[in-house]
Amino acid sequence: AQGLGFILVGIHFLTLEFGARMFGMHNPGIGVYRPNDNPLLDWLQTWGRLRSNKSMLDRKDLKGMVKALKSGELIWYAPDHDYGPRASVFVPLFAVDQAATTSGTWMLARMSKACIIPFVPRRKPDGKGYELIILPAEYSPPLESAEATAAWMNKIVEQCIMMAPEQYMWLHRRFKTRPEGVASRY
């Protein structure tokens, strides 16, 4: 991936903002986020994040993400959200056989050829401090289909969550979108 960008895969832990700030202080990059519906809160969120990063991109700005990656930038990206049926594929996540998982990882990896680096910001098990765990870089995810990439990414998400399951944001309603005809889990 020399000369290409890096997708820093951040999982939604309670330490997400802290971890992104710690990482950004040493390796500033571009954050991918959902703009807040409240303009004041969006400004505050962006202002805080830009204190240790280069810029922010709306999660819908695929063209901007690919351009940044092809320019050698590092982008922070979270693949562990349920973005609804139009932006997702259904693949396993833990014991849920059909978890709606973003197809964005597949699109980004396929279009940019960027290296994928998972990281876990967590409170230390003894409760005394924090640590950033950076997993080995992945240079060639399976790109034959959105489903193959999403299933591969979910295995990484599972691995990351298991490093600190009590610190994961389970409140995110990760399983809200279900395949047609399948009952809600909530």
mmCIF file of C-alpha atoms in Angstrom:
data_model
loop_
_atom_site.group_PDB
_atom_site.id
_atom_site.type_symbol
_atom_site.label_atom_id
_atom_site.label_comp_id
_atom_site.label_asym_id
_atom_site.label_seq_id
_atom_site.Cartn_x
_atom_site.Cartn_y
_atom_site.Cartn_z
ATOM 1 C CA ALA A 1 0.000 0.000 0.000
ATOM 2 C CA GLN A 2 3.018 2.271 -0.375
ATOM 3 C CA GLY A 3 1.962 5.693 -1.617
ATOM 4 C CA LEU A 4 -1.667 4.937 -0.877
ATOM 5 C CA GLY A 5 -3.749 5.908 2.095
ATOM 6 C CA PHE A 6 -4.749 4.086 5.217
ATOM 7 C CA ILE A 7 -8.201 3.329 6.558
ATOM 8 C CA LEU A 8 -7.941 3.426 10.340
ATOM 9 C CA VAL A 9 -10.838 1.236 11.434
ATOM 10 C CA GLY A 10 -12.272 2.568 14.674
ATOM 11 C CA ILE A 11 -14.891 0.554 16.493
ATOM 12 C CA HIS A 12 -17.492 2.389 18.587
ATOM 13 C CA PHE A 13 -16.068 2.015 22.061
ATOM 14 C CA LEU A 14 -16.916 4.362 24.926
ATOM 15 C CA THR A 15 -13.335 5.614 24.540
ATOM 16 C CA LEU A 16 -13.820 6.439 20.845
ATOM 17 C CA GLU A 17 -13.274 10.208 21.067
ATOM 18 C CA PHE A 18 -10.381 9.851 23.482
ATOM 19 C CA GLY A 19 -8.710 7.221 21.311
ATOM 20 C CA ALA A 20 -9.133 9.237 18.120
ATOM 21 C CA ARG A 21 -7.625 12.260 19.848
ATOM 22 C CA MET A 22 -4.646 10.289 21.189
ATOM 23 C CA PHE A 23 -3.991 8.760 17.778
ATOM 24 C CA GLY A 24 -4.474 12.085 15.983
ATOM 25 C CA MET A 25 -1.982 13.887 18.220
ATOM 26 C CA HIS A 26 0.756 11.667 16.767
ATOM 27 C CA ASN A 27 -0.709 10.839 13.335
ATOM 28 C CA PRO A 28 -3.262 13.457 12.271
ATOM 29 C CA GLY A 29 -5.740 12.227 9.734
ATOM 30 C CA ILE A 30 -9.236 12.804 8.448
ATOM 31 C CA GLY A 31 -12.255 11.783 10.476
ATOM 32 C CA VAL A 32 -15.380 10.354 8.874
ATOM 33 C CA TYR A 33 -18.523 11.219 10.803
ATOM 34 C CA ARG A 34 -22.251 11.835 10.731
ATOM 35 C CA PRO A 35 -22.915 15.564 11.090
ATOM 36 C CA ASN A 36 -25.035 16.366 14.115
ATOM 37 C CA ASP A 37 -28.579 17.558 13.434
ATOM 38 C CA ASN A 38 -28.006 20.450 15.843
ATOM 39 C CA PRO A 39 -25.691 22.996 14.131
ATOM 40 C CA LEU A 40 -24.168 24.139 17.435
ATOM 41 C CA LEU A 41 -23.376 20.592 18.551
ATOM 42 C CA ASP A 42 -22.000 19.812 15.094
ATOM 43 C CA TRP A 43 -19.710 22.847 15.304
ATOM 44 C CA LEU A 44 -18.520 21.850 18.800
ATOM 45 C CA GLN A 45 -17.956 18.247 17.752
ATOM 46 C CA THR A 46 -16.007 19.303 14.659
ATOM 47 C CA TRP A 47 -14.003 21.935 16.547
ATOM 48 C CA GLY A 48 -12.989 19.374 19.169
ATOM 49 C CA ARG A 49 -12.010 16.769 16.619
ATOM 50 C CA LEU A 50 -10.022 19.222 14.488
ATOM 51 C CA ARG A 51 -7.770 20.021 17.446
ATOM 52 C CA SER A 52 -5.846 16.847 16.655
ATOM 53 C CA ASN A 53 -6.831 16.010 13.084
ATOM 54 C CA LYS A 54 -6.633 17.562 9.626
ATOM 55 C CA SER A 55 -10.288 17.640 8.615
ATOM 56 C CA MET A 56 -13.655 15.909 8.853
ATOM 57 C CA LEU A 57 -15.692 14.297 6.071
ATOM 58 C CA ASP A 58 -19.392 13.505 6.079
ATOM 59 C CA ARG A 59 -19.894 9.731 6.085
ATOM 60 C CA LYS A 60 -21.840 10.130 2.819
ATOM 61 C CA ASP A 61 -18.868 11.756 1.035
ATOM 62 C CA LEU A 62 -17.443 8.608 -0.578
ATOM 63 C CA LYS A 63 -15.767 10.635 -3.328
ATOM 64 C CA GLY A 64 -13.966 12.785 -0.734
ATOM 65 C CA MET A 65 -12.816 9.706 1.196
ATOM 66 C CA VAL A 66 -11.454 7.994 -1.918
ATOM 67 C CA LYS A 67 -9.697 11.190 -3.026
ATOM 68 C CA ALA A 68 -8.069 11.556 0.407
ATOM 69 C CA LEU A 69 -6.974 7.912 0.444
ATOM 70 C CA LYS A 70 -5.528 8.097 -3.062
ATOM 71 C CA SER A 71 -3.580 11.168 -1.905
ATOM 72 C CA GLY A 72 -1.955 9.084 0.833
ATOM 73 C CA GLU A 73 -4.083 10.343 3.709
ATOM 74 C CA LEU A 74 -5.198 8.394 6.742
ATOM 75 C CA ILE A 75 -8.937 8.378 7.359
ATOM 76 C CA TRP A 76 -10.696 7.239 10.522
ATOM 77 C CA TYR A 77 -13.655 5.071 9.543
ATOM 78 C CA ALA A 78 -16.188 3.098 11.600
ATOM 79 C CA PRO A 79 -17.673 0.010 9.907
ATOM 80 C CA ASP A 80 -19.746 -1.088 12.908
ATOM 81 C CA HIS A 81 -22.914 0.901 12.255
ATOM 82 C CA ASP A 82 -26.273 -0.139 10.881
ATOM 83 C CA TYR A 83 -26.947 2.376 8.087
ATOM 84 C CA GLY A 84 -30.228 0.833 6.984
ATOM 85 C CA PRO A 85 -31.156 -1.538 4.162
ATOM 86 C CA ARG A 86 -30.005 0.628 1.226
ATOM 87 C CA ALA A 87 -26.428 1.045 2.453
ATOM 88 C CA SER A 88 -25.982 -2.396 3.997
ATOM 89 C CA VAL A 89 -25.583 -6.076 3.305
ATOM 90 C CA PHE A 90 -26.636 -8.845 5.694
ATOM 91 C CA VAL A 91 -23.746 -10.914 7.044
ATOM 92 C CA PRO A 92 -22.952 -12.624 10.372
ATOM 93 C CA LEU A 93 -21.838 -10.675 13.444
ATOM 94 C CA PHE A 94 -21.372 -12.745 16.587
ATOM 95 C CA ALA A 95 -24.507 -14.922 16.977
ATOM 96 C CA VAL A 96 -26.636 -12.817 14.609
ATOM 97 C CA ASP A 97 -26.637 -14.547 11.216
ATOM 98 C CA GLN A 98 -27.947 -11.540 9.301
ATOM 99 C CA ALA A 99 -26.606 -8.307 10.780
ATOM 100 C CA ALA A 100 -26.998 -5.234 8.574
ATOM 101 C CA THR A 101 -23.417 -4.173 7.867
ATOM 102 C CA THR A 102 -22.285 -1.198 5.824
ATOM 103 C CA SER A 103 -21.144 -1.903 2.284
ATOM 104 C CA GLY A 104 -18.979 1.223 2.554
ATOM 105 C CA THR A 105 -15.874 -0.732 3.571
ATOM 106 C CA TRP A 106 -16.052 -2.694 0.324
ATOM 107 C CA MET A 107 -16.530 0.460 -1.759
ATOM 108 C CA LEU A 108 -13.665 2.306 -0.042
ATOM 109 C CA ALA A 109 -11.226 -0.599 -0.216
ATOM 110 C CA ARG A 110 -12.090 -1.439 -3.823
ATOM 111 C CA MET A 111 -11.898 2.134 -5.088
ATOM 112 C CA SER A 112 -8.834 3.283 -3.141
ATOM 113 C CA LYS A 113 -6.729 0.118 -2.640
ATOM 114 C CA ALA A 114 -5.928 1.552 0.799
ATOM 115 C CA CYS A 115 -4.432 -0.448 3.623
ATOM 116 C CA ILE A 116 -6.850 -1.217 6.483
ATOM 117 C CA ILE A 117 -5.575 -0.807 10.045
ATOM 118 C CA PRO A 118 -7.920 -1.760 12.903
ATOM 119 C CA PHE A 119 -7.373 -0.089 16.259
ATOM 120 C CA VAL A 120 -8.935 -0.368 19.698
ATOM 121 C CA PRO A 121 -8.838 2.495 22.197
ATOM 122 C CA ARG A 122 -9.653 1.034 25.597
ATOM 123 C CA ARG A 123 -9.407 1.617 29.284
ATOM 124 C CA LYS A 124 -6.763 -0.731 30.677
ATOM 125 C CA PRO A 125 -8.122 -3.863 32.357
ATOM 126 C CA ASP A 126 -6.766 -2.711 35.741
ATOM 127 C CA GLY A 127 -8.647 0.603 35.328
ATOM 128 C CA LYS A 128 -5.430 2.623 35.552
ATOM 129 C CA GLY A 129 -5.057 4.466 32.279
ATOM 130 C CA TYR A 130 -5.803 3.893 28.620
ATOM 131 C CA GLU A 131 -4.132 2.186 25.715
ATOM 132 C CA LEU A 132 -4.382 2.153 21.948
ATOM 133 C CA ILE A 133 -4.120 -1.318 20.492
ATOM 134 C CA ILE A 134 -3.196 -1.247 16.814
ATOM 135 C CA LEU A 135 -3.825 -4.530 15.035
ATOM 136 C CA PRO A 136 -1.775 -5.762 12.066
ATOM 137 C CA ALA A 137 -2.409 -3.925 8.819
ATOM 138 C CA GLU A 138 -4.552 -5.663 6.219
ATOM 139 C CA TYR A 139 -3.347 -5.025 2.679
ATOM 140 C CA SER A 140 -5.696 -7.231 0.716
ATOM 141 C CA PRO A 141 -9.219 -7.692 2.054
ATOM 142 C CA PRO A 142 -11.548 -9.926 0.046
ATOM 143 C CA LEU A 143 -13.063 -7.635 -2.587
ATOM 144 C CA GLU A 144 -15.068 -10.070 -4.732
ATOM 145 C CA SER A 145 -18.342 -8.785 -3.248
ATOM 146 C CA ALA A 146 -19.749 -6.361 -0.680
ATOM 147 C CA GLU A 147 -20.878 -9.380 1.342
ATOM 148 C CA ALA A 148 -17.399 -10.951 1.387
ATOM 149 C CA THR A 149 -15.772 -7.711 2.523
ATOM 150 C CA ALA A 150 -18.473 -7.043 5.134
ATOM 151 C CA ALA A 151 -18.218 -10.579 6.566
ATOM 152 C CA TRP A 152 -14.416 -10.243 6.723
ATOM 153 C CA MET A 153 -14.727 -6.815 8.382
ATOM 154 C CA ASN A 154 -17.242 -8.131 10.927
ATOM 155 C CA LYS A 155 -14.716 -10.788 11.996
ATOM 156 C CA ILE A 156 -12.278 -7.954 12.721
ATOM 157 C CA VAL A 157 -15.018 -6.003 14.529
ATOM 158 C CA GLU A 158 -15.741 -9.089 16.667
ATOM 159 C CA GLN A 159 -12.040 -9.475 17.465
ATOM 160 C CA CYS A 160 -11.824 -5.814 18.493
ATOM 161 C CA ILE A 161 -14.988 -5.919 20.606
ATOM 162 C CA MET A 162 -13.764 -9.013 22.454
ATOM 163 C CA MET A 163 -10.718 -7.049 23.627
ATOM 164 C CA ALA A 164 -13.050 -4.974 25.825
ATOM 165 C CA PRO A 165 -16.718 -6.018 25.381
ATOM 166 C CA GLU A 166 -17.782 -4.022 28.433
ATOM 167 C CA GLN A 167 -16.487 -0.842 26.757
ATOM 168 C CA TYR A 168 -18.332 -1.276 23.455
ATOM 169 C CA MET A 169 -21.311 1.015 22.712
ATOM 170 C CA TRP A 170 -23.954 -1.713 22.679
ATOM 171 C CA LEU A 171 -26.608 1.006 23.026
ATOM 172 C CA HIS A 172 -26.136 1.847 19.322
ATOM 173 C CA ARG A 173 -28.914 -0.574 18.281
ATOM 174 C CA ARG A 174 -26.481 -2.364 16.016
ATOM 175 C CA PHE A 175 -29.156 -4.858 14.906
ATOM 176 C CA LYS A 176 -32.089 -2.534 14.155
ATOM 177 C CA THR A 177 -32.315 -3.229 10.394
ATOM 178 C CA ARG A 178 -33.518 -6.743 9.658
ATOM 179 C CA PRO A 179 -34.004 -8.576 6.378
ATOM 180 C CA GLU A 180 -37.503 -8.300 4.966
ATOM 181 C CA GLY A 181 -39.892 -10.542 6.894
ATOM 182 C CA VAL A 182 -37.548 -11.039 9.874
ATOM 183 C CA ALA A 183 -38.782 -9.821 13.275
ATOM 184 C CA SER A 184 -37.119 -6.896 15.025
ATOM 185 C CA ARG A 185 -34.651 -7.641 17.801
ATOM 186 C CA TYR A 186 -35.807 -4.567 19.734
#
